[in-house]
């Protein structure tokens, strides 16, 4: 089975469209699928909407954080509560579409982690530039070979996801953090769409500062990772 994680922070305007898109996807999903909304301390009507969806549809569940803790924490909470063999992640803004999960799922079980690469980005100039700068900085440090590590459409084996070391800002480094486990990673191109409702919560300031700090943390983790091989056992 497959669980789709949907972190939500003040996305009330977009949630009805997202709910409908997810219901449409469930009709064609490559695997039996459920959806787990993670309310990240929203101050708008997001939680009320998520609760109503969960009451109306058995395939929808939710958890709600006491206050806003950021995307990495929301993802960590969702992963901790996932019980299916596979999980995926999508943003609530519908700039990536649920139906494209099937493109990623087609590479299971051969790969442990499959991530999208957004083509024809439909973002503002500022968001495109900030994303490009952040990806360039991350790639210089991590050497993960991926040009769009922050694409909000991913599929991962749950047992791999539960071993990811999460810190603030870790969501921007998921492929590199997964690679610390010496597992197989695949990146494929997916369509990208213009945000119709709501607004982005990220920009240059909250991308680059945290990302740069985490680059140094990642290097320390990579260099000090504990590995060993057992040659004899009694």
PDB file of N, CA, C and O in Angstrom, residues 145-185:
ATOM      1  N   UNK A 145      24.242  14.980  -7.373  1.00  0.00           N
ATOM      2  CA  UNK A 145      24.013  14.830  -8.799  1.00  0.00           C
ATOM      3  C   UNK A 145      22.605  15.148  -9.260  1.00  0.00           C
ATOM      4  O   UNK A 145      22.257  14.905 -10.421  1.00  0.00           O
ATOM      5  N   UNK A 146      21.775  15.728  -8.389  1.00  0.00           N
ATOM      6  CA  UNK A 146      20.392  16.039  -8.732  1.00  0.00           C
ATOM      7  C   UNK A 146      20.214  17.547  -8.885  1.00  0.00           C
ATOM      8  O   UNK A 146      20.689  18.313  -8.048  1.00  0.00           O
ATOM      9  N   UNK A 147      19.516  17.958  -9.927  1.00  0.00           N
ATOM     10  CA  UNK A 147      19.392  19.391 -10.198  1.00  0.00           C
ATOM     11  C   UNK A 147      18.127  20.010  -9.604  1.00  0.00           C
ATOM     12  O   UNK A 147      17.951  21.225  -9.675  1.00  0.00           O
ATOM     13  N   UNK A 148      17.252  19.196  -9.024  1.00  0.00           N
ATOM     14  CA  UNK A 148      16.026  19.742  -8.438  1.00  0.00           C
ATOM     15  C   UNK A 148      15.664  18.933  -7.196  1.00  0.00           C
ATOM     16  O   UNK A 148      14.662  18.218  -7.172  1.00  0.00           O
ATOM     17  N   UNK A 149      16.481  19.053  -6.179  1.00  0.00           N
ATOM     18  CA  UNK A 149      16.283  18.221  -4.986  1.00  0.00           C
ATOM     19  C   UNK A 149      15.043  18.608  -4.202  1.00  0.00           C
ATOM     20  O   UNK A 149      14.562  17.834  -3.373  1.00  0.00           O
ATOM     21  N   UNK A 150      14.503  19.807  -4.454  1.00  0.00           N
ATOM     22  CA  UNK A 150      13.374  20.289  -3.663  1.00  0.00           C
ATOM     23  C   UNK A 150      12.040  20.108  -4.373  1.00  0.00           C
ATOM     24  O   UNK A 150      11.044  20.699  -3.975  1.00  0.00           O
ATOM     25  N   UNK A 151      12.011  19.304  -5.426  1.00  0.00           N
ATOM     26  CA  UNK A 151      10.738  19.043  -6.103  1.00  0.00           C
ATOM     27  C   UNK A 151       9.749  18.416  -5.123  1.00  0.00           C
ATOM     28  O   UNK A 151      10.067  17.416  -4.475  1.00  0.00           O
ATOM     29  N   UNK A 152       8.546  18.987  -4.998  1.00  0.00           N
ATOM     30  CA  UNK A 152       7.588  18.481  -4.003  1.00  0.00           C
ATOM     31  C   UNK A 152       6.759  17.303  -4.493  1.00  0.00           C
ATOM     32  O   UNK A 152       5.558  17.236  -4.274  1.00  0.00           O
ATOM     33  N   UNK A 153       7.396  16.363  -5.167  1.00  0.00           N
ATOM     34  CA  UNK A 153       6.732  15.126  -5.537  1.00  0.00           C
ATOM     35  C   UNK A 153       7.768  14.022  -5.426  1.00  0.00           C
ATOM     36  O   UNK A 153       8.710  13.954  -6.217  1.00  0.00           O
ATOM     37  N   UNK A 154       7.589  13.160  -4.441  1.00  0.00           N
ATOM     38  CA  UNK A 154       8.573  12.132  -4.143  1.00  0.00           C
ATOM     39  C   UNK A 154       7.870  10.849  -3.710  1.00  0.00           C
ATOM     40  O   UNK A 154       6.770  10.894  -3.154  1.00  0.00           O
ATOM     41  N   UNK A 155       8.531   9.713  -3.952  1.00  0.00           N
ATOM     42  CA  UNK A 155       8.083   8.412  -3.470  1.00  0.00           C
ATOM     43  C   UNK A 155       9.277   7.737  -2.811  1.00  0.00           C
ATOM     44  O   UNK A 155      10.400   7.806  -3.323  1.00  0.00           O
ATOM     45  N   UNK A 156       9.038   7.094  -1.686  1.00  0.00           N
ATOM     46  CA  UNK A 156      10.133   6.464  -0.952  1.00  0.00           C
ATOM     47  C   UNK A 156       9.621   5.246  -0.196  1.00  0.00           C
ATOM     48  O   UNK A 156       8.460   5.215   0.251  1.00  0.00           O
ATOM     49  N   UNK A 157      10.461   4.245  -0.073  1.00  0.00           N
ATOM     50  CA  UNK A 157      10.116   3.105   0.766  1.00  0.00           C
ATOM     51  C   UNK A 157      10.066   3.572   2.221  1.00  0.00           C
ATOM     52  O   UNK A 157      10.980   4.258   2.688  1.00  0.00           O
ATOM     53  N   UNK A 158       9.024   3.206   2.915  1.00  0.00           N
ATOM     54  CA  UNK A 158       8.804   3.744   4.262  1.00  0.00           C
ATOM     55  C   UNK A 158       9.933   3.375   5.223  1.00  0.00           C
ATOM     56  O   UNK A 158      10.330   4.194   6.059  1.00  0.00           O
ATOM     57  N   UNK A 159      10.475   2.174   5.101  1.00  0.00           N
ATOM     58  CA  UNK A 159      11.559   1.790   6.016  1.00  0.00           C
ATOM     59  C   UNK A 159      12.807   2.643   5.790  1.00  0.00           C
ATOM     60  O   UNK A 159      13.585   2.881   6.716  1.00  0.00           O
ATOM     61  N   UNK A 160      12.985   3.128   4.577  1.00  0.00           N
ATOM     62  CA  UNK A 160      14.093   4.052   4.290  1.00  0.00           C
ATOM     63  C   UNK A 160      13.782   5.431   4.855  1.00  0.00           C
ATOM     64  O   UNK A 160      14.629   6.083   5.472  1.00  0.00           O
ATOM     65  N   UNK A 161      12.545   5.889   4.656  1.00  0.00           N
ATOM     66  CA  UNK A 161      12.151   7.218   5.132  1.00  0.00           C
ATOM     67  C   UNK A 161      12.285   7.352   6.641  1.00  0.00           C
ATOM     68  O   UNK A 161      12.684   8.403   7.155  1.00  0.00           O
ATOM     69  N   UNK A 162      11.967   6.292   7.375  1.00  0.00           N
ATOM     70  CA  UNK A 162      12.007   6.356   8.834  1.00  0.00           C
ATOM     71  C   UNK A 162      13.431   6.452   9.376  1.00  0.00           C
ATOM     72  O   UNK A 162      13.625   6.757  10.560  1.00  0.00           O
ATOM     73  N   UNK A 163      14.433   6.194   8.538  1.00  0.00           N
ATOM     74  CA  UNK A 163      15.828   6.290   8.968  1.00  0.00           C
ATOM     75  C   UNK A 163      16.460   7.647   8.605  1.00  0.00           C
ATOM     76  O   UNK A 163      17.621   7.885   8.941  1.00  0.00           O
ATOM     77  N   UNK A 164      15.715   8.510   7.929  1.00  0.00           N
ATOM     78  CA  UNK A 164      16.271   9.815   7.541  1.00  0.00           C
ATOM     79  C   UNK A 164      16.488  10.664   8.791  1.00  0.00           C
ATOM     80  O   UNK A 164      15.568  10.834   9.594  1.00  0.00           O
ATOM     81  N   UNK A 165      17.680  11.225   8.987  1.00  0.00           N
ATOM     82  CA  UNK A 165      17.906  12.123  10.123  1.00  0.00           C
ATOM     83  C   UNK A 165      17.305  13.493   9.833  1.00  0.00           C
ATOM     84  O   UNK A 165      17.777  14.214   8.960  1.00  0.00           O
ATOM     85  N   UNK A 166      16.252  13.836  10.540  1.00  0.00           N
ATOM     86  CA  UNK A 166      15.545  15.085  10.272  1.00  0.00           C
ATOM     87  C   UNK A 166      16.005  16.208  11.196  1.00  0.00           C
ATOM     88  O   UNK A 166      16.148  16.022  12.408  1.00  0.00           O
ATOM     89  N   UNK A 167      16.214  17.367  10.588  1.00  0.00           N
ATOM     90  CA  UNK A 167      16.506  18.614  11.288  1.00  0.00           C
ATOM     91  C   UNK A 167      15.755  19.720  10.556  1.00  0.00           C
ATOM     92  O   UNK A 167      15.231  19.507   9.466  1.00  0.00           O
ATOM     93  N   UNK A 168      15.724  20.902  11.129  1.00  0.00           N
ATOM     94  CA  UNK A 168      15.067  22.014  10.464  1.00  0.00           C
ATOM     95  C   UNK A 168      15.737  22.266   9.114  1.00  0.00           C
ATOM     96  O   UNK A 168      16.943  22.428   9.025  1.00  0.00           O
ATOM     97  N   UNK A 169      14.930  22.277   8.064  1.00  0.00           N
ATOM     98  CA  UNK A 169      15.461  22.471   6.724  1.00  0.00           C
ATOM     99  C   UNK A 169      15.838  21.194   6.005  1.00  0.00           C
ATOM    100  O   UNK A 169      16.259  21.226   4.842  1.00  0.00           O
ATOM    101  N   UNK A 170      15.654  20.042   6.656  1.00  0.00           N
ATOM    102  CA  UNK A 170      16.070  18.770   6.065  1.00  0.00           C
ATOM    103  C   UNK A 170      15.278  18.421   4.812  1.00  0.00           C
ATOM    104  O   UNK A 170      15.766  17.672   3.958  1.00  0.00           O
ATOM    105  N   UNK A 171      14.058  18.961   4.676  1.00  0.00           N
ATOM    106  CA  UNK A 171      13.240  18.629   3.499  1.00  0.00           C
ATOM    107  C   UNK A 171      13.920  19.054   2.198  1.00  0.00           C
ATOM    108  O   UNK A 171      13.640  18.496   1.145  1.00  0.00           O
ATOM    109  N   UNK A 172      14.828  20.022   2.275  1.00  0.00           N
ATOM    110  CA  UNK A 172      15.521  20.478   1.065  1.00  0.00           C
ATOM    111  C   UNK A 172      16.680  19.559   0.692  1.00  0.00           C
ATOM    112  O   UNK A 172      17.299  19.734  -0.349  1.00  0.00           O
ATOM    113  N   UNK A 173      16.977  18.582   1.550  1.00  0.00           N
ATOM    114  CA  UNK A 173      18.126  17.704   1.343  1.00  0.00           C
ATOM    115  C   UNK A 173      17.729  16.231   1.316  1.00  0.00           C
ATOM    116  O   UNK A 173      18.577  15.365   1.495  1.00  0.00           O
ATOM    117  N   UNK A 174      16.461  15.930   1.099  1.00  0.00           N
ATOM    118  CA  UNK A 174      16.014  14.544   1.227  1.00  0.00           C
ATOM    119  C   UNK A 174      16.805  13.562   0.359  1.00  0.00           C
ATOM    120  O   UNK A 174      17.219  12.506   0.855  1.00  0.00           O
ATOM    121  N   UNK A 175      17.034  13.842  -0.929  1.00  0.00           N
ATOM    122  CA  UNK A 175      17.818  12.870  -1.706  1.00  0.00           C
ATOM    123  C   UNK A 175      19.206  12.628  -1.122  1.00  0.00           C
ATOM    124  O   UNK A 175      19.653  11.485  -1.014  1.00  0.00           O
ATOM    125  N   UNK A 176      19.902  13.705  -0.738  1.00  0.00           N
ATOM    126  CA  UNK A 176      21.251  13.551  -0.180  1.00  0.00           C
ATOM    127  C   UNK A 176      21.209  12.785   1.136  1.00  0.00           C
ATOM    128  O   UNK A 176      22.077  11.943   1.408  1.00  0.00           O
ATOM    129  N   UNK A 177      20.217  13.056   1.969  1.00  0.00           N
ATOM    130  CA  UNK A 177      20.106  12.354   3.249  1.00  0.00           C
ATOM    131  C   UNK A 177      19.782  10.877   3.043  1.00  0.00           C
ATOM    132  O   UNK A 177      20.263  10.017   3.786  1.00  0.00           O
ATOM    133  N   UNK A 178      18.963  10.588   2.045  1.00  0.00           N
ATOM    134  CA  UNK A 178      18.672   9.194   1.734  1.00  0.00           C
ATOM    135  C   UNK A 178      19.932   8.484   1.250  1.00  0.00           C
ATOM    136  O   UNK A 178      20.181   7.319   1.576  1.00  0.00           O
ATOM    137  N   UNK A 179      20.749   9.182   0.469  1.00  0.00           N
ATOM    138  CA  UNK A 179      21.967   8.579  -0.066  1.00  0.00           C
ATOM    139  C   UNK A 179      22.957   8.183   1.029  1.00  0.00           C
ATOM    140  O   UNK A 179      23.831   7.350   0.811  1.00  0.00           O
ATOM    141  N   UNK A 180      22.826   8.780   2.208  1.00  0.00           N
ATOM    142  CA  UNK A 180      23.682   8.376   3.328  1.00  0.00           C
ATOM    143  C   UNK A 180      23.439   6.916   3.710  1.00  0.00           C
ATOM    144  O   UNK A 180      24.283   6.298   4.353  1.00  0.00           O
ATOM    145  N   UNK A 181      22.275   6.383   3.325  1.00  0.00           N
ATOM    146  CA  UNK A 181      21.949   4.992   3.623  1.00  0.00           C
ATOM    147  C   UNK A 181      22.433   4.035   2.538  1.00  0.00           C
ATOM    148  O   UNK A 181      22.188   2.829   2.615  1.00  0.00           O
ATOM    149  N   UNK A 182      23.100   4.576   1.526  1.00  0.00           N
ATOM    150  CA  UNK A 182      23.591   3.753   0.411  1.00  0.00           C
ATOM    151  C   UNK A 182      22.469   2.991  -0.279  1.00  0.00           C
ATOM    152  O   UNK A 182      22.590   1.800  -0.575  1.00  0.00           O
ATOM    153  N   UNK A 183      21.364   3.699  -0.526  1.00  0.00           N
ATOM    154  CA  UNK A 183      20.235   3.093  -1.221  1.00  0.00           C
ATOM    155  C   UNK A 183      20.138   3.679  -2.626  1.00  0.00           C
ATOM    156  O   UNK A 183      20.822   4.642  -2.969  1.00  0.00           O
ATOM    157  N   UNK A 184      19.266   3.105  -3.442  1.00  0.00           N
ATOM    158  CA  UNK A 184      19.162   3.515  -4.841  1.00  0.00           C
ATOM    159  C   UNK A 184      18.180   4.669  -5.000  1.00  0.00           C
ATOM    160  O   UNK A 184      17.091   4.676  -4.426  1.00  0.00           O
ATOM    161  N   UNK A 185      18.573   5.662  -5.811  1.00  0.00           N
ATOM    162  CA  UNK A 185      17.794   6.879  -6.015  1.00  0.00           C
ATOM    163  C   UNK A 185      17.571   7.086  -7.513  1.00  0.00           C
ATOM    164  O   UNK A 185      18.484   6.888  -8.318  1.00  0.00           O
TER     165      UNK A 185
END
